Structure formats: C-alpha cells, structure tokens
Short mmCIF file of C-alpha atoms in Angstrom, two decimals:
data_model
loop_
_atom_site.label_atom_id
_atom_site.label_comp_id
_atom_site.label_asym_id
_atom_site.label_seq_id
_atom_site.Cartn_x
_atom_site.Cartn_y
_atom_site.Cartn_z
CA MET N 130 10.89 -13.05 6.56
CA SER N 131 7.19 -13.50 5.87
CA ALA N 132 4.98 -11.26 3.75
CA ASP N 133 3.62 -8.10 5.28
CA HIS N 134 -0.14 -8.55 5.57
CA THR N 135 -0.90 -4.97 6.53
CA ARG N 136 -0.30 -4.03 2.89
CA ASP N 137 -2.23 -5.10 -0.19
CA PRO N 138 -0.83 -7.61 -2.69
CA CYS N 139 1.58 -6.46 -5.27
CA PRO N 140 0.27 -4.95 -8.47
CA ILE N 141 -2.48 -2.98 -6.83
CA VAL N 142 -0.34 -1.67 -3.98
CA ILE N 143 1.41 0.57 -6.52
CA LEU N 144 -1.74 2.70 -6.76
CA ASN N 145 -1.93 2.87 -2.99
CA ASP N 146 1.69 3.98 -2.71
CA PHE N 147 1.23 6.55 -5.45
CA GLY N 148 -1.72 8.08 -3.65
CA GLY N 149 -0.17 7.83 -0.22
CA ALA N 150 3.08 9.46 -1.29
CA PHE N 151 1.19 12.15 -3.19
CA ALA N 152 -0.99 12.91 -0.17
CA MET N 153 2.06 13.01 2.07
CA GLY N 154 3.79 15.41 -0.30
CA VAL N 155 0.75 17.67 -0.60
CA ILE N 156 0.12 17.86 3.14
CA GLY N 157 3.77 18.33 4.00
CA GLY N 158 4.20 20.81 1.15
CA CYS N 159 1.24 22.84 2.42
CA VAL N 160 2.93 23.27 5.79
CA TRP N 161 6.38 23.91 4.28
CA HIS N 162 5.41 26.35 1.55
CA GLY N 163 2.76 27.97 3.71
CA ILE N 164 5.38 28.91 6.29
CA LYS N 165 7.90 29.83 3.61
CA GLY N 166 5.45 32.01 1.69
CA PHE N 167 4.30 33.64 4.90
CA ARG N 168 7.82 34.51 6.00
CA ASN N 169 8.99 35.73 2.59
CA SER N 170 6.07 38.09 2.00
CA PRO N 171 6.03 41.75 2.97
CA TYR N 172 3.92 42.80 5.97
CA GLY N 173 0.28 43.21 5.11
CA GLU N 174 0.39 40.57 2.37
CA ARG N 175 1.54 37.66 4.41
CA ARG N 176 -1.66 35.62 4.28
CA ILE N 177 -2.17 36.07 0.58
CA GLY N 178 1.54 35.40 0.04
CA ALA N 179 1.27 32.11 1.91
CA ILE N 180 -1.79 31.09 -0.11
CA SER N 181 -0.24 31.93 -3.46
CA ALA N 182 2.98 30.11 -2.55
CA ILE N 183 0.92 27.05 -1.61
CA LYS N 184 -1.06 27.24 -4.83
CA ALA N 185 2.03 27.58 -6.97
CA ARG N 186 4.35 25.02 -5.41
CA VAL N 187 2.44 22.42 -3.42
CA PRO N 188 1.09 20.41 -6.39
CA VAL N 189 4.64 20.12 -7.68
CA VAL N 190 5.94 18.87 -4.34
CA GLY N 191 3.06 16.41 -4.17
CA GLY N 192 3.77 15.24 -7.70
CA ASN N 193 7.46 14.74 -6.98
CA PHE N 194 6.69 12.72 -3.86
CA GLY N 195 4.01 10.74 -5.65
CA VAL N 196 6.17 9.86 -8.62
CA TRP N 197 8.99 8.81 -6.35
CA GLY N 198 6.74 6.62 -4.23
CA GLY N 199 4.96 5.11 -7.20
CA LEU N 200 8.16 4.35 -9.09
CA PHE N 201 9.70 2.87 -5.98
CA SER N 202 6.67 0.67 -5.43
CA THR N 203 6.68 -0.42 -9.07
CA PHE N 204 10.34 -1.38 -8.91
CA ASP N 205 9.85 -3.04 -5.54
CA CYS N 206 7.08 -5.22 -6.95
CA SER N 207 9.15 -6.07 -10.03
CA VAL N 208 12.16 -7.01 -7.93
CA LYS N 209 9.96 -9.14 -5.68
CA ALA N 210 8.49 -10.89 -8.71
CA ILE N 211 11.93 -11.60 -10.18
CA ARG N 212 13.77 -12.58 -6.99
CA LYS N 213 10.79 -14.41 -5.45
CA ARG N 214 11.70 -13.34 -1.93
CA GLU N 215 11.11 -10.48 0.46
CA ASP N 216 14.09 -9.06 2.25
CA PRO N 217 15.81 -5.69 2.79
CA LEU N 218 17.80 -6.11 -0.40
CA ASN N 219 14.59 -5.65 -2.41
CA ALA N 220 14.16 -2.10 -1.16
CA ILE N 221 17.80 -1.29 -1.84
CA ILE N 222 17.63 -2.59 -5.42
CA ALA N 223 14.34 -0.78 -5.97
CA GLY N 224 15.86 2.42 -4.59
CA PHE N 225 18.79 2.04 -6.95
CA PHE N 226 16.51 1.76 -9.96
CA THR N 227 14.23 4.58 -8.75
CA GLY N 228 17.10 7.00 -8.28
CA GLY N 229 18.50 6.05 -11.65
CA ALA N 230 15.18 6.33 -13.46
CA LEU N 231 14.40 9.76 -12.04
CA ALA N 232 17.80 11.14 -13.00
CA ILE N 233 18.04 9.50 -16.40
CA ARG N 234 17.74 12.76 -18.34
CA GLY N 235 20.72 14.31 -16.58
CA GLY N 236 23.34 12.19 -18.29
CA TRP N 237 25.17 8.99 -17.43
CA ARG N 238 27.21 10.32 -14.48
CA HIS N 239 24.24 12.00 -12.86
CA THR N 240 22.13 8.87 -13.30
CA ARG N 241 24.79 6.66 -11.74
CA ASN N 242 25.42 8.97 -8.78
CA SER N 243 21.74 9.43 -8.13
CA ALA N 244 21.09 5.70 -8.27
CA ILE N 245 23.88 4.95 -5.81
CA THR N 246 22.79 7.74 -3.44
CA CYS N 247 19.22 6.50 -3.50
CA ALA N 248 20.29 2.90 -2.86
CA CYS N 249 22.42 4.02 0.10
CA LEU N 250 19.52 6.06 1.48
CA LEU N 251 17.18 3.09 1.22
CA GLY N 252 19.85 0.89 2.82
CA VAL N 253 20.00 3.26 5.78
CA PHE N 254 16.18 3.24 6.02
CA GLU N 255 16.08 -0.54 5.96
CA GLY N 256 18.85 -0.74 8.54
CA VAL N 257 17.06 1.64 10.88
CA GLY N 258 13.82 -0.31 10.35
CA MET N 259 15.52 -3.59 11.19
CA MET N 260 17.13 -2.07 14.29
CA PHE N 261 13.75 -0.80 15.37
CA GLN N 262 12.19 -4.22 14.74
CA ARG N 263 14.91 -5.88 16.79
CA TYR N 264 14.36 -3.41 19.59
CA MET N 265 10.59 -4.03 19.59
CA ALA N 266 11.15 -7.79 19.59
CA TRP N 267 13.56 -7.43 22.47
CA GLN N 268 11.06 -5.32 24.40
CA ASN N 269 8.23 -7.79 23.84
CA LYS N 270 10.31 -10.89 24.41
CA PRO N 271 8.50 -13.79 26.04
CA ILE N 272 8.91 -13.90 29.77
CA ALA N 273 8.63 -17.07 31.82
CA PRO N 274 5.59 -16.89 34.09
CA PRO N 275 6.53 -16.39 37.73
CA LEU N 276 6.69 -19.64 39.65
CA PRO N 277 3.98 -20.10 42.26
CA ASP N 278 5.24 -19.62 45.76
CA GLN N 279 6.66 -22.83 47.04
CA GLN N 280 4.77 -24.26 49.92
CA PRO N 281 7.00 -25.02 52.91
CA LEU N 282 7.51 -28.77 53.25
CA GLN N 283 5.87 -30.33 56.20
CA MET F 1264 -6.65 -49.95 38.10
CA ALA F 1265 -8.66 -53.12 37.66
CA SER F 1266 -5.59 -55.28 37.39
CA TRP F 1267 -4.15 -53.56 40.41
CA LEU F 1268 -7.17 -54.68 42.45
CA GLY F 1269 -6.75 -58.23 41.12
CA PHE F 1270 -9.87 -58.81 39.04
CA GLY F 1271 -11.38 -57.79 35.68
CA GLY F 1272 -8.25 -58.67 33.65
CA SER F 1273 -10.20 -59.99 30.65
CA SER F 1274 -12.31 -56.81 30.25
CA LYS F 1275 -9.13 -54.74 30.07
CA LYS F 1276 -7.84 -56.77 27.13
CA GLU F 1277 -11.11 -56.23 25.24
CA ASP F 1278 -10.80 -52.54 25.95
CA THR F 1279 -7.35 -52.20 24.38
CA THR F 1280 -8.32 -54.08 21.19
CA GLN F 1281 -11.31 -51.79 20.82
CA GLN F 1282 -9.08 -48.75 21.31
CA THR F 1283 -6.53 -49.83 18.71
CA SER F 1284 -9.20 -50.49 16.09
CA GLN F 1285 -10.64 -47.03 16.81
CA ILE F 1286 -7.21 -45.42 16.38
CA ASN F 1287 -6.70 -47.27 13.11
CA ASN F 1288 -10.01 -45.95 11.85
CA ASN F 1289 -9.10 -42.35 12.77
CA LEU F 1290 -5.58 -42.31 11.39
CA GLY F 1291 -6.06 -44.40 8.29
CA PHE F 1292 -3.12 -46.64 9.16
CA ASP F 1293 -2.00 -48.96 11.93
CA PRO F 1294 0.38 -47.10 14.23
CA SER F 1295 1.85 -50.32 15.67
CA SER F 1296 2.99 -51.43 12.21
CA ILE F 1297 5.04 -48.32 11.58
CA SER F 1298 8.64 -48.19 12.65
CA ASP F 1299 9.82 -44.78 11.41
CA VAL F 1300 8.36 -41.35 10.62
CA SER F 1301 9.22 -41.17 6.92
CA SER F 1302 6.87 -44.04 6.13
CA ILE F 1303 4.00 -42.10 7.76
CA ILE F 1304 4.74 -39.01 5.69
CA SER F 1305 4.98 -40.97 2.45
CA THR F 1306 1.67 -42.73 3.09
CA PRO F 1307 -0.79 -41.55 0.40
CA GLY F 1308 -3.52 -39.52 2.04
CA GLY F 1309 -1.63 -39.37 5.29
CA LEU F 1310 -0.85 -35.66 5.04
CA ASP F 1311 -3.87 -34.36 3.14
CA THR F 1312 -4.30 -30.63 3.79
CA SER F 1313 -8.06 -30.82 3.72
CA ARG F 1314 -7.98 -33.58 6.36
CA LEU F 1315 -5.30 -32.00 8.50
CA HIS F 1316 -7.38 -29.04 9.53
CA PRO F 1317 -10.69 -28.72 7.67
CA LEU F 1318 -11.55 -25.34 9.20
CA ALA F 1319 -8.31 -23.66 8.14
CA GLY F 1320 -9.30 -23.82 4.48
CA LEU F 1321 -5.82 -24.92 3.43
CA GLU F 1322 -7.00 -26.59 0.24
CA LYS F 1323 -8.20 -23.28 -1.26
CA GLY F 1324 -4.70 -22.07 -2.03
CA VAL F 1325 -3.58 -18.45 -1.86
CA GLU F 1326 -6.42 -15.99 -2.04
CA TYR F 1327 -5.70 -12.83 -3.96
CA LEU F 1328 -6.90 -9.48 -2.64
CA ASP F 1329 -8.47 -11.13 0.37
CA LEU F 1330 -8.24 -8.82 3.31
CA GLU F 1331 -9.08 -9.79 6.85
CA ASP F 1332 -12.82 -9.49 7.31
CA GLU F 1333 -12.71 -7.58 10.55
CA ASN F 1334 -10.37 -5.02 9.04
CA LEU F 1335 -12.69 -4.05 6.23
CA THR F 1336 -14.78 -0.96 6.59
CA GLN F 1337 -18.23 -1.52 8.02
CA LEU F 1338 -19.66 1.78 6.79
CA GLU F 1339 -22.99 1.43 4.99
CA GLY F 1340 -22.58 1.56 1.21
CA ALA F 1341 -18.80 1.82 1.35
CA GLN F 1342 -18.12 -1.60 -0.17
CA GLY F 1343 -16.69 -0.34 -3.42
CA LEU F 1344 -14.80 -1.82 -6.33
CA ILE F 1345 -11.80 -2.91 -4.28
CA PRO F 1346 -11.79 -3.91 -0.60
CA SER F 1347 -11.17 -0.94 1.62
CA ARG F 1348 -9.99 -0.75 5.20
CA GLY F 1349 -11.31 2.74 5.79
CA TRP F 1350 -10.79 6.31 4.72
CA THR F 1351 -7.01 6.08 4.34
CA ASP F 1352 -7.37 3.31 1.75
CA ASP F 1353 -10.02 5.27 -0.14
CA LEU F 1354 -7.79 8.33 -0.05
CA CYS F 1355 -4.67 6.56 -1.25
CA TYR F 1356 -6.34 4.53 -4.00
CA GLY F 1357 -8.51 7.38 -5.22
CA THR F 1358 -5.70 9.90 -5.31
CA GLY F 1359 -3.24 7.47 -6.85
CA ALA F 1360 -5.63 6.35 -9.57
CA VAL F 1361 -6.68 9.88 -10.51
CA TYR F 1362 -3.11 11.13 -10.41
CA LEU F 1363 -1.93 8.36 -12.71
CA LEU F 1364 -4.87 8.96 -15.03
CA GLY F 1365 -4.05 12.67 -15.24
CA LEU F 1366 -0.37 11.94 -15.73
CA GLY F 1367 -1.12 9.48 -18.52
CA LEU F 1368 -3.62 11.72 -20.30
CA GLY F 1369 -1.45 14.81 -20.02
CA GLY F 1370 1.62 12.83 -20.99
CA SER F 1371 0.02 11.43 -24.13
CA TYR F 1372 -1.30 14.87 -25.07
CA GLY F 1373 2.20 16.28 -24.61
CA PHE F 1374 3.63 13.40 -26.61
CA PHE F 1375 1.54 14.20 -29.66
CA GLU F 1376 2.10 17.92 -29.18
CA GLY F 1377 5.83 17.27 -29.11
CA LEU F 1378 5.63 15.13 -32.25
CA ARG F 1379 3.92 18.00 -34.05
CA ASN F 1380 6.46 20.56 -32.86
CA ILE F 1381 9.63 18.75 -33.87
CA PRO F 1382 11.86 21.27 -35.67
CA ALA F 1383 12.48 20.39 -39.29
CA ASN F 1384 15.78 18.71 -40.21
CA SER F 1385 16.82 18.28 -36.57
CA PRO F 1386 19.14 15.54 -35.33
CA GLY F 1387 17.69 12.58 -33.40
CA ARG F 1388 18.77 13.83 -29.99
CA LEU F 1389 16.96 17.11 -30.47
CA ARG F 1390 13.81 15.31 -31.65
CA LEU F 1391 13.84 13.08 -28.56
CA ASN F 1392 14.37 16.05 -26.28
CA THR F 1393 11.55 18.02 -27.90
CA VAL F 1394 9.09 15.20 -27.36
CA LEU F 1395 10.30 14.53 -23.82
CA ASN F 1396 10.09 18.22 -22.93
CA HIS F 1397 6.51 18.40 -24.09
CA VAL F 1398 5.58 15.20 -22.23
CA THR F 1399 7.16 16.42 -19.01
CA LYS F 1400 5.52 19.80 -19.38
CA ARG F 1401 1.95 18.55 -19.90
CA GLY F 1402 1.92 15.28 -17.96
CA PRO F 1403 2.94 16.44 -14.49
CA PHE F 1404 0.85 19.62 -14.75
CA LEU F 1405 -2.38 17.75 -15.45
CA GLY F 1406 -1.43 14.95 -13.04
CA ASN F 1407 -0.68 17.35 -10.19
CA THR F 1408 -3.89 19.30 -10.70
CA ALA F 1409 -6.01 16.15 -10.91
CA GLY F 1410 -4.21 14.64 -7.91
CA VAL F 1411 -4.79 17.69 -5.72
CA LEU F 1412 -8.46 17.77 -6.74
CA ALA F 1413 -8.84 14.05 -5.98
CA LEU F 1414 -7.09 14.44 -2.64
CA THR F 1415 -9.40 17.28 -1.59
CA TYR F 1416 -12.43 15.41 -2.87
CA ASN F 1417 -11.53 12.23 -0.98
CA LEU F 1418 -10.79 14.08 2.25
CA ILE F 1419 -14.13 15.93 2.11
CA ASP F 1420 -16.01 12.80 1.03
CA SER F 1421 -14.62 10.80 3.95
CA THR F 1422 -15.46 13.62 6.33
CA ILE F 1423 -19.07 13.76 5.10
CA ASP F 1424 -19.26 9.94 5.28
CA GLY F 1425 -18.09 10.06 8.87
CA LEU F 1426 -20.59 12.78 9.78
CA ARG F 1427 -23.58 11.15 8.07
CA GLY F 1428 -22.60 7.58 8.90
CA LYS F 1429 -23.10 6.24 5.38
CA HIS F 1430 -21.54 6.42 1.95
CA ASP F 1431 -23.72 7.29 -1.02
CA ALA F 1432 -23.93 9.33 -4.20
CA ILE F 1433 -25.19 12.49 -2.45
CA ASN F 1434 -22.02 12.61 -0.35
CA SER F 1435 -19.85 12.21 -3.41
CA ILE F 1436 -21.59 14.94 -5.38
CA ALA F 1437 -21.52 17.31 -2.41
CA ALA F 1438 -17.82 16.57 -1.84
CA GLY F 1439 -17.12 17.20 -5.53
CA ALA F 1440 -18.94 20.53 -5.44
CA ILE F 1441 -17.11 21.66 -2.30
CA SER F 1442 -13.67 20.60 -3.54
CA GLY F 1443 -14.20 22.27 -6.92
CA ALA F 1444 -15.27 25.51 -5.26
CA LEU F 1445 -12.30 25.33 -2.90
CA PHE F 1446 -9.90 24.73 -5.77
CA LYS F 1447 -10.91 27.90 -7.63
CA SER F 1448 -11.85 29.91 -4.53
CA THR F 1449 -9.09 32.49 -5.05
CA LYS F 1450 -10.19 33.30 -8.61
CA GLY F 1451 -13.56 34.75 -7.69
CA LEU F 1452 -17.14 33.62 -7.39
CA LYS F 1453 -17.88 32.75 -11.03
CA PRO F 1454 -14.86 30.49 -11.70
CA ALA F 1455 -15.44 28.85 -8.32
CA GLY F 1456 -19.03 28.15 -9.28
CA ILE F 1457 -18.03 26.72 -12.65
CA ALA F 1458 -15.34 24.50 -11.11
CA SER F 1459 -17.80 23.40 -8.45
CA GLY F 1460 -20.34 22.38 -11.08
CA LEU F 1461 -17.72 20.54 -13.12
CA MET F 1462 -16.43 18.60 -10.14
CA ALA F 1463 -19.97 17.74 -9.00
CA GLY F 1464 -20.65 16.44 -12.51
CA ALA F 1465 -17.45 14.40 -12.47
CA ALA F 1466 -18.35 12.95 -9.06
CA ALA F 1467 -21.84 12.07 -10.30
CA THR F 1468 -20.36 10.38 -13.38
CA TRP F 1469 -18.00 8.38 -11.17
CA CYS F 1470 -20.90 7.29 -8.97
CA GLY F 1471 -22.78 6.17 -12.09
CA ILE F 1472 -19.79 4.18 -13.35
CA LYS F 1473 -19.34 2.60 -9.92
CA ALA F 1474 -23.03 1.62 -9.82
CA LEU F 1475 -22.73 0.08 -13.29
CA LEU F 1476 -19.59 -1.90 -12.46
CA ALA F 1477 -20.53 -3.08 -8.98
#
C-alpha cells in the first residue's frame, strides 16, 4: 500500500490531527450539548440553559477528542517510523497504545481492557475502510472499450 | 520497398549502418552485442535516474513537506510558515498548535503547583498523584480555553479572508477582536471589551512574529 498523499508528512501531521479532532469535538459538542441543555432546562430558560451547557461542557468534549486524535496520530507516526511500512496494522497498534495511555491512571486492569477495546475499535474502522475501498475499486473497475461495429464482409 | 521494386539495394545497406550507429549513440551501448537483459541492467550508467526521465526530477530524492502546487492556496498573502491547502489546513494547524501550547503551559504550571503542594511526609504514590492531579487540573483547562479561542479565531479569520479576498494583518486583528468579544459575550460588555482587546493584541503579536519569521 502506498503512502497517502492527501495528508502531510509525519511529524507535522500530528498538529493537524490535534486541531482537526479538537474542531470536530467542539462542533459536535456544540450540537450535542446545545440540544441537551435546551431539553433539560425549564421553560422560559431554555435558550440560556443551552448556552450555559455549551459553555460549560463543550471545551471539555473538544479537549477529549483532541487529545485522543493527537495521541493516536503520535502513536501512528511512531509505529510507522519503527515498522517502516504503512498498513492497517499500524492503526490497530496505535489504537492499542492510545487506549492504554489514556486509561493509565485507572490501574492495570482498566489500562489493559481499554487498550484492547480501542485496538478492536480501530480494527473495525480499518476493516470497514478496506471494505469501502474494495467497493469503490470494484465500482470504478476498468471496462474494455466497446468494439466498433463490425462491417459486414463483402 | 526499394528492394521489392528491384533496385536501390546498396542505399538500403548504408541506411541500416547509419541507423545502428545512431542507436548506439542514443543508448550508450551496442544492442546487437547484448544477449540477455541482466547485462543491460548492470551496465554502468545504463539505468541512471537523471537520464531515464530528466523531467521527472528523480535525482532530487524525496522532498519533505512538498505539497502539490495546484493544491496550495492561491489567496493573496496566505503563504504562511507552512504550506497550506486552504482554510481547513489553517484551522487544523492553528487550533492544534495553540491547543498544544496551552496544554503544555498549563501542564507545566500545574506541575510546579503540584510540587509545591505535596503533603509533608507522604508516601511516593501520594506525591505522584498530587502532582498528576494538579497537572491534569491546570493543563486541560488552559488548553481547552486556548483551543476554543483559536478555533473561533481561525473560523472568523478564514471567513473574513474569503469575503475580502486576501489575507493580511487587518483581518487577523479584526478576527481576534471578534472572537475575544464572542468568548466573553455572556459576561457583559466590559469583560467582552477587555477580552476583545486582549485577543486583538495577541493576533497582532502573532502577525508580527509571522512577519519576522517569514
């Protein structure tokens, strides 16, 4: 599998992933906590309730997303540098380390379970991605050009 | 064709000798003297990358941080410190860098705060936990705040860029002022004004640094 040229080269892509994941978390968190704060507020205070819920919780959601994405990208780059190849196993190993690193303060069992869960999740993602890639390749498969109409022999 | 008509045989022979000498000049070796492919490959200079395809630039090696030219942003004044493909790149890099900066600054502040607040005569595990608790209290708070500010700033900056059609310091300062005001807009007019001024100052400082570095 060749390198993906739509993304930047390795050390600097970590910043990009950090920012991208953070932005995703903030924008998604705005929608999520906006709706949640709106629904959980009493009538008459629903708009202000939504705004205060967004203010209180969205930066945290963004931070969680950002740290996850950045750590994953860091581990992905490290694994690429050590293994010197790019394949789906990279993402799974990186997911394993990410899950473990984020849960490391919860004790050995929690760390292990979290690492394995994260690796499985990334494995599923990679599998779905590969299936999708296969499907796209199958859809865009090369087709032989139609033969010109044969002239009747005279 | 000539031989088929029955005359001009001698001129044909001259032609072929001329052709073979021309081929030898082009290839650098005599194709008739070679019996198998491996001897061609092992010929020194036979597979020189710069001679294979001069336009492909194969002899330059791998170029780091070299994005496709047509993908880079064409906006006036937007050629910053790192190549950018448009507003999404600016957004991601800006937010990521500022978030990491905030996280690092807050984390180191929390680290020293934790070191100062270690309870006396405590076991090692408690000391470690005290320091870690302070780091994880200060670091993410400052990082999240800075990240949200940078995200708002970059979104507004890109919007103003798109509206005005160019990227300059005025846009940045205006975007900083707007994002600061928006950030403190629920606290009242005075805090919003102060935050606006601070963010505009930060944006102006960043523009100055960028002008110095570029």
